[in-house]
Tab-separated table of C-alpha atoms and ligand atoms in Angstrom:
chain	number	residue	atom	x	y	z
O	1	UNK	CA	131.514	-90.214	-152.352
O	2	UNK	CA	130.180	-93.772	-150.970
O	3	UNK	CA	128.162	-93.928	-147.735
O	4	UNK	CA	130.114	-95.526	-145.070
O	5	UNK	CA	127.552	-98.088	-144.240
O	6	UNK	CA	129.924	-100.104	-141.717
O	7	UNK	CA	129.929	-96.941	-139.446
O	8	UNK	CA	127.567	-97.351	-136.431
O	9	UNK	CA	126.761	-93.381	-136.373
O	10	UNK	CA	126.101	-93.257	-140.379
O	11	UNK	CA	123.652	-96.085	-139.877
O	12	UNK	CA	121.800	-94.339	-137.211
O	13	UNK	CA	121.362	-91.245	-139.075
O	14	UNK	CA	120.660	-92.663	-142.117
O	15	UNK	CA	117.726	-94.685	-140.463
O	16	UNK	CA	116.744	-91.646	-138.354
O	17	UNK	CA	116.560	-89.196	-141.496
O	18	UNK	CA	114.107	-92.005	-143.224
O	19	UNK	CA	111.963	-92.811	-140.053
O	20	UNK	CA	113.003	-96.118	-140.249
O	21	UNK	CA	113.377	-98.610	-137.290
O	22	UNK	CA	114.843	-102.415	-138.185
O	23	UNK	CA	112.350	-105.188	-138.427
O	24	UNK	CA	112.952	-107.626	-135.933
O	25	UNK	CA	110.052	-109.740	-137.975
O	26	UNK	CA	112.089	-109.514	-141.245
O	27	UNK	CA	115.849	-110.201	-139.432
O	28	UNK	CA	116.989	-106.932	-140.112
O	29	UNK	CA	120.428	-106.781	-138.468
O	30	UNK	CA	122.744	-104.710	-140.565
O	31	UNK	CA	126.496	-105.631	-141.002
O	32	UNK	CA	128.406	-102.763	-139.174
O	33	UNK	CA	131.680	-104.239	-139.090
O	34	UNK	CA	134.696	-103.771	-141.881
O	35	UNK	CA	136.488	-106.578	-141.265
O	36	UNK	CA	133.878	-109.396	-141.555
O	37	UNK	CA	132.266	-107.629	-144.470
O	38	UNK	CA	135.830	-107.544	-146.166
O	39	UNK	CA	135.573	-111.427	-145.519
O	40	UNK	CA	132.277	-112.425	-146.905
O	41	UNK	CA	133.346	-110.717	-149.870
O	42	UNK	CA	136.669	-112.228	-149.984
O	43	UNK	CA	135.262	-115.658	-149.739
O	44	UNK	CA	133.382	-115.354	-152.777
O	45	UNK	CA	136.399	-115.036	-154.998
O	46	UNK	CA	134.799	-112.225	-157.482
O	47	UNK	CA	135.659	-111.027	-160.703
O	48	UNK	CA	133.952	-108.587	-163.337
O	49	UNK	CA	132.765	-111.747	-164.939
O	50	UNK	CA	130.281	-112.795	-162.013
O	51	UNK	CA	126.914	-112.509	-161.487
O	52	UNK	CA	126.221	-112.234	-157.871
O	53	UNK	CA	122.644	-113.124	-156.261
O	54	UNK	CA	122.128	-111.228	-153.075
O	55	UNK	CA	119.240	-112.154	-150.513
O	56	UNK	CA	118.355	-108.873	-148.464
O	57	UNK	CA	120.503	-105.949	-149.480
O	58	UNK	CA	119.139	-103.868	-146.167
O	59	UNK	CA	120.677	-100.357	-146.294
O	60	UNK	CA	123.005	-101.794	-149.278
O	61	UNK	CA	126.489	-102.110	-147.234
O	62	UNK	CA	127.327	-105.888	-148.384
O	63	UNK	CA	125.727	-104.761	-151.931
O	64	UNK	CA	127.955	-101.995	-152.298
O	65	UNK	CA	131.240	-103.945	-151.522
O	66	UNK	CA	129.845	-106.854	-154.124
O	67	UNK	CA	129.093	-104.371	-156.736
O	68	UNK	CA	132.858	-103.136	-156.313
O	69	UNK	CA	134.246	-106.231	-157.461
O	70	UNK	CA	131.355	-108.433	-159.379
O	71	UNK	CA	130.078	-107.368	-163.223
O	72	UNK	CA	126.511	-107.666	-162.017
O	73	UNK	CA	124.492	-107.809	-158.724
O	74	UNK	CA	120.918	-108.882	-158.238
O	75	UNK	CA	119.673	-108.128	-155.054
O	76	UNK	CA	116.021	-109.554	-153.849
O	77	UNK	CA	114.629	-107.380	-150.839
O	78	UNK	CA	110.908	-107.802	-149.562
O	79	UNK	CA	110.859	-104.487	-147.424
O	80	UNK	CA	109.991	-101.588	-149.664
O	81	UNK	CA	110.374	-99.077	-146.972
O	82	UNK	CA	114.326	-99.318	-147.664
O	83	UNK	CA	113.878	-98.113	-151.504
O	84	UNK	CA	114.694	-94.773	-150.657
O	85	UNK	CA	117.912	-95.608	-148.584
O	86	UNK	CA	119.134	-97.904	-151.538
O	87	UNK	CA	118.469	-95.229	-154.062
O	88	UNK	CA	120.997	-93.003	-152.134
O	89	UNK	CA	123.608	-95.927	-151.139
O	90	UNK	CA	123.524	-97.954	-154.482
O	91	UNK	CA	123.272	-94.621	-156.826
O	92	UNK	CA	126.967	-94.911	-158.053
O	93	UNK	CA	126.801	-98.725	-158.715
O	94	UNK	CA	124.468	-99.077	-161.876
O	95	UNK	CA	125.146	-102.549	-162.060
O	96	UNK	CA	123.018	-103.207	-159.243
O	97	UNK	CA	119.648	-104.591	-160.160
O	98	UNK	CA	117.077	-104.279	-157.491
O	99	UNK	CA	113.930	-106.807	-157.199
O	100	UNK	CA	111.362	-106.297	-154.998
O	101	UNK	CA	109.918	-109.526	-154.017
O	102	UNK	CA	109.625	-112.028	-151.531
O	103	UNK	CA	112.909	-114.469	-151.793
O	104	UNK	CA	111.149	-117.843	-150.763
O	105	UNK	CA	109.136	-117.365	-154.066
O	106	UNK	CA	111.333	-115.933	-156.494
O	107	UNK	CA	112.084	-118.058	-159.626
O	108	UNK	CA	115.862	-117.966	-159.534
O	109	UNK	CA	116.305	-119.949	-162.837
O	110	UNK	CA	114.690	-116.847	-164.310
O	111	UNK	CA	116.493	-114.641	-162.652
O	112	UNK	CA	119.936	-115.941	-163.458
O	113	UNK	CA	119.022	-116.677	-167.337
O	114	UNK	CA	121.751	-117.843	-169.182
O	115	UNK	CA	124.406	-116.667	-166.504
O	116	UNK	CA	127.177	-119.685	-166.205
O	117	UNK	CA	127.781	-120.257	-162.632
O	118	UNK	CA	126.391	-117.429	-160.998
O	119	UNK	CA	127.040	-116.983	-157.155
O	120	UNK	CA	125.115	-116.202	-153.982
O	121	UNK	CA	126.118	-113.818	-151.301
O	122	UNK	CA	124.159	-113.041	-148.406
O	123	UNK	CA	123.714	-111.963	-144.705
O	124	UNK	CA	120.499	-114.150	-144.532
O	125	UNK	CA	117.233	-112.727	-142.603
O	126	UNK	CA	117.617	-115.511	-139.541
O	127	UNK	CA	113.801	-116.417	-139.657
O	128	UNK	CA	113.864	-118.031	-142.921
O	129	UNK	CA	117.150	-119.515	-143.268
O	130	UNK	CA	116.639	-122.983	-143.502
O	131	UNK	CA	113.658	-122.932	-146.057
O	132	UNK	CA	115.934	-120.111	-148.145
O	133	UNK	CA	118.866	-122.263	-148.443
O	134	UNK	CA	117.349	-125.312	-149.077
O	135	UNK	CA	114.872	-123.454	-151.736
O	136	UNK	CA	118.549	-122.126	-153.338
O	137	UNK	CA	119.592	-125.310	-153.619
O	138	UNK	CA	117.129	-127.328	-154.976
O	139	UNK	CA	116.668	-124.662	-157.461
O	140	UNK	CA	118.447	-126.718	-160.228
O	141	UNK	CA	120.677	-123.584	-160.679
O	142	UNK	CA	124.287	-124.430	-161.075
O	143	UNK	CA	125.591	-122.348	-158.387
O	144	UNK	CA	129.535	-121.926	-158.427
O	145	UNK	CA	129.496	-121.108	-154.904
O	146	UNK	CA	127.218	-120.066	-152.108
O	147	UNK	CA	128.567	-117.509	-149.362
O	148	UNK	CA	126.011	-117.008	-146.478
O	149	UNK	CA	126.377	-115.231	-142.816
O	150	UNK	CA	123.890	-117.274	-140.982
O	151	UNK	CA	123.448	-118.138	-136.975
O	152	UNK	CA	126.301	-120.581	-135.505
O	153	UNK	CA	123.818	-123.297	-135.092
O	154	UNK	CA	122.539	-123.584	-138.512
O	155	UNK	CA	126.121	-123.355	-139.513
O	156	UNK	CA	126.832	-126.341	-137.402
O	157	UNK	CA	123.925	-128.265	-139.271
O	158	UNK	CA	125.036	-127.250	-142.831
O	159	UNK	CA	128.403	-129.413	-142.399
O	160	UNK	CA	127.141	-132.241	-139.988
O	161	UNK	CA	128.242	-135.662	-140.673
O	162	UNK	CA	126.165	-138.688	-140.582
O	163	UNK	CA	124.911	-140.059	-137.151
O	164	UNK	CA	125.803	-136.608	-135.400
O	165	UNK	CA	122.525	-135.032	-134.013
O	166	UNK	CA	122.853	-132.025	-136.573
O	167	UNK	CA	122.843	-133.894	-139.804
O	168	UNK	CA	119.585	-133.729	-141.301
O	169	UNK	CA	117.891	-132.368	-144.934
O	170	UNK	CA	119.948	-129.268	-144.530
O	171	UNK	CA	123.323	-130.991	-144.168
O	172	UNK	CA	122.442	-133.396	-147.139
O	173	UNK	CA	121.078	-130.150	-149.663
O	174	UNK	CA	124.372	-128.478	-148.600
O	175	UNK	CA	126.711	-130.986	-148.879
O	176	UNK	CA	125.031	-133.053	-152.025
O	177	UNK	CA	126.891	-130.654	-154.754
O	178	UNK	CA	128.754	-128.412	-152.556
O	179	UNK	CA	131.659	-128.559	-150.397
O	180	UNK	CA	131.046	-126.875	-146.919
O	181	UNK	CA	133.805	-124.409	-145.375
O	182	UNK	CA	133.412	-122.532	-142.043
O	183	UNK	CA	135.062	-119.077	-142.965
O	184	UNK	CA	134.796	-117.441	-139.910
O	185	UNK	CA	132.723	-116.795	-136.744
O	186	UNK	CA	131.402	-113.428	-136.420
O	187	UNK	CA	130.213	-111.584	-133.291
O	188	UNK	CA	126.666	-110.171	-132.553
O	189	UNK	CA	128.636	-106.970	-131.835
O	190	UNK	CA	129.211	-106.675	-135.792
O	191	UNK	CA	125.616	-106.030	-136.245
O	192	UNK	CA	123.437	-103.197	-135.602
O	193	UNK	CA	121.215	-104.109	-133.998
O	194	UNK	CA	123.172	-106.577	-132.243
O	195	UNK	CA	121.211	-110.211	-132.448
O	196	UNK	CA	121.050	-112.285	-129.277
O	197	UNK	CA	123.407	-115.312	-130.902
O	198	UNK	CA	126.373	-115.508	-132.243
O	199	UNK	CA	126.723	-116.046	-136.431
O	200	UNK	CA	128.929	-117.720	-138.846
O	201	UNK	CA	130.481	-117.029	-142.484
O	202	UNK	CA	129.892	-120.421	-144.292
O	203	UNK	CA	130.954	-121.075	-147.762
O	204	UNK	CA	129.550	-124.025	-150.310
O	205	UNK	CA	131.919	-124.306	-153.166
O	206	UNK	CA	130.992	-126.846	-156.161
O	207	UNK	CA	133.891	-129.077	-156.573
O	208	UNK	CA	136.021	-128.679	-159.465
O	209	UNK	CA	135.677	-132.716	-160.154
O	210	UNK	CA	131.919	-133.027	-159.606
O	211	UNK	CA	129.572	-135.140	-157.576
O	212	UNK	CA	131.830	-138.586	-156.668
O	213	UNK	CA	128.224	-140.348	-157.005
O	214	UNK	CA	126.333	-139.360	-160.025
O	215	UNK	CA	122.355	-139.016	-159.743
O	216	UNK	CA	120.614	-141.643	-162.162
O	217	UNK	CA	116.912	-139.901	-161.637
O	218	UNK	CA	115.918	-136.550	-161.651
O	219	UNK	CA	116.762	-134.016	-158.942
O	220	UNK	CA	112.826	-133.621	-157.747
O	221	UNK	CA	112.637	-137.365	-157.013
O	222	UNK	CA	115.873	-137.266	-155.285
O	223	UNK	CA	114.935	-134.646	-152.969
O	224	UNK	CA	111.452	-136.467	-152.489
O	225	UNK	CA	113.756	-139.410	-151.195
O	226	UNK	CA	115.954	-137.519	-149.038
O	227	UNK	CA	112.668	-135.866	-147.560
O	228	UNK	CA	111.443	-139.119	-146.844
O	229	UNK	CA	114.184	-140.515	-145.275
O	230	UNK	CA	114.666	-137.671	-142.835
O	231	UNK	CA	110.667	-137.370	-142.493
O	232	UNK	CA	110.235	-139.644	-139.234
O	233	UNK	CA	113.211	-139.461	-137.411
O	234	UNK	CA	112.372	-142.006	-134.783
O	235	UNK	CA	111.233	-144.759	-137.376
O	236	UNK	CA	113.386	-146.745	-139.426
O	237	UNK	CA	114.282	-146.145	-142.876
O	238	UNK	CA	112.052	-148.200	-144.588
O	239	UNK	CA	109.247	-147.239	-142.444
O	240	UNK	CA	110.034	-143.618	-142.944
O	241	UNK	CA	110.516	-143.908	-146.873
O	242	UNK	CA	107.206	-146.349	-147.275
O	243	UNK	CA	105.199	-143.468	-145.293
O	244	UNK	CA	106.956	-140.781	-147.678
O	245	UNK	CA	107.081	-142.239	-150.764
O	246	UNK	CA	104.546	-144.013	-153.701
O	247	UNK	CA	106.375	-147.623	-153.481
O	248	UNK	CA	105.237	-150.640	-151.424
O	249	UNK	CA	107.371	-151.609	-148.262
O	250	UNK	CA	108.687	-154.783	-150.472
O	251	UNK	CA	109.704	-152.347	-152.957
O	252	UNK	CA	111.707	-150.507	-150.613
O	253	UNK	CA	112.912	-153.389	-148.504
O	254	UNK	CA	114.385	-154.811	-152.002
O	255	UNK	CA	115.823	-151.307	-153.133
O	256	UNK	CA	117.631	-150.870	-149.613
O	257	UNK	CA	119.290	-154.331	-149.984
O	258	UNK	CA	120.485	-154.181	-153.409
O	259	UNK	CA	122.085	-151.201	-151.966
O	260	UNK	CA	123.599	-152.741	-149.066
O	261	UNK	CA	121.856	-150.698	-146.683
O	262	UNK	CA	120.215	-152.166	-143.597
O	263	UNK	CA	116.362	-151.594	-143.678
O	264	UNK	CA	116.440	-151.013	-140.020
O	265	UNK	CA	119.210	-148.171	-140.526
O	266	UNK	CA	117.769	-144.766	-139.796
O	267	UNK	CA	117.952	-141.708	-142.571
O	268	UNK	CA	120.407	-140.275	-140.243
O	269	UNK	CA	123.138	-142.801	-140.425
O	270	UNK	CA	123.263	-142.539	-144.648
O	271	UNK	CA	125.971	-140.310	-146.107
O	272	UNK	CA	124.894	-138.256	-148.871
O	273	UNK	CA	126.596	-140.952	-151.734
O	274	UNK	CA	124.315	-143.747	-149.741
O	275	UNK	CA	121.293	-141.553	-149.872
O	276	UNK	CA	122.257	-141.036	-154.134
O	277	UNK	CA	122.270	-144.814	-154.302
O	278	UNK	CA	118.979	-145.532	-152.979
O	279	UNK	CA	117.699	-142.687	-154.771
O	280	UNK	CA	118.649	-144.144	-157.899
O	281	UNK	CA	117.663	-147.996	-156.869
O	282	UNK	CA	113.906	-146.470	-155.948
O	283	UNK	CA	113.586	-144.945	-158.892
O	284	UNK	CA	114.028	-147.662	-160.808
O	285	UNK	CA	111.438	-149.611	-158.980
O	286	UNK	CA	108.467	-147.135	-159.360
L	1	SAM	N1	122.659	-107.395	-146.603
L	1	SAM	C1	122.496	-106.098	-145.172
L	1	SAM	C2	123.396	-106.092	-144.497
L	1	SAM	O1	124.241	-107.193	-144.193
L	1	SAM	O2	123.585	-105.309	-143.497
L	1	SAM	C3	120.943	-106.571	-144.525
L	1	SAM	C4	121.005	-107.905	-143.805
L	1	SAM	S1	119.834	-108.139	-142.935
L	1	SAM	C5	120.189	-109.454	-142.057
L	1	SAM	C6	118.366	-109.267	-143.956
L	1	SAM	C7	117.557	-108.564	-144.908
L	1	SAM	O3	116.550	-109.140	-145.569
L	1	SAM	C8	116.843	-107.350	-144.614
L	1	SAM	O4	117.152	-106.517	-145.314
L	1	SAM	C9	115.373	-107.357	-144.726
L	1	SAM	O5	114.572	-106.523	-145.022
L	1	SAM	C10	115.628	-108.755	-145.830
L	1	SAM	N2	114.751	-110.002	-146.072
L	1	SAM	C11	113.828	-110.261	-144.865
L	1	SAM	N3	112.991	-111.125	-145.208
L	1	SAM	C12	113.127	-111.198	-146.555
L	1	SAM	C13	112.333	-112.037	-147.975
L	1	SAM	N4	111.459	-112.744	-147.623
L	1	SAM	N5	112.895	-112.057	-149.160
L	1	SAM	C14	113.697	-110.613	-149.585
L	1	SAM	N6	114.439	-110.126	-148.555
L	1	SAM	C15	113.952	-110.565	-147.159
């Protein structure tokens, strides 16, 4: 019989039996709500053909639900104290592979191997949400979709538009190859222990039509340009780019003009497509 990990009393008993206290430092807020668990899994639209990468299985709550629908689940967990609990909660799910590593340093390309269009589903540890999402999106893996449970303010940054105060590197990373959809808001009471802030389930989905404006340079150069564009928010785009790129100010100004971008504009004024255009243009001038 499967452990009912959405029942607070089951979670508390399990933690007590294994002499465990949820670690604040590792962002351990376990999901204990059946309704929101079902919404996360439904958003991923899983089938037996899918490989799912999960970050932070914790006690195995979301992992069990993913394993009941996907063909394979690879779950990356940093906290080895959870091993005895996961051995029990995942005993019936042989298609789950546990990887005891730091999700910030794992090689995602190697992990997914030949899998076409793998998916990511995770209730993310809040203290590394942004670097982790950036790492997943910059890993050059053709993710079909990524479903994240994150703090509400991170979700706002993920879907922000140009000229909005929340728009920045995270927004561009999320919107560069994916459409961003808010699936549902999640109250703090859905977790044990309850966090101090509200959360949101966000889905990033690759559009069937691909990117409207194609990148003509290598992806690492694009990210270098985007990082430079947002690197110095109070400076003009031309100044930020010349501070962060191996190009002269003149090369940058000519490149911006060729793309119809005002050198006096700021990084946060540019759409993702305009940033792609600037990266393409400046890539030719290196
Ligand atoms: N998936 C479980 C759930 O929904 O109840 C637990 C989610 S809890 C918010 C985050 C999980 O990420 C914890 O299990 C924590 O130990 C793990 N974690 C924290 N930092 C990590 C890291 N750098 N790499 C991998 N896992 C990490």
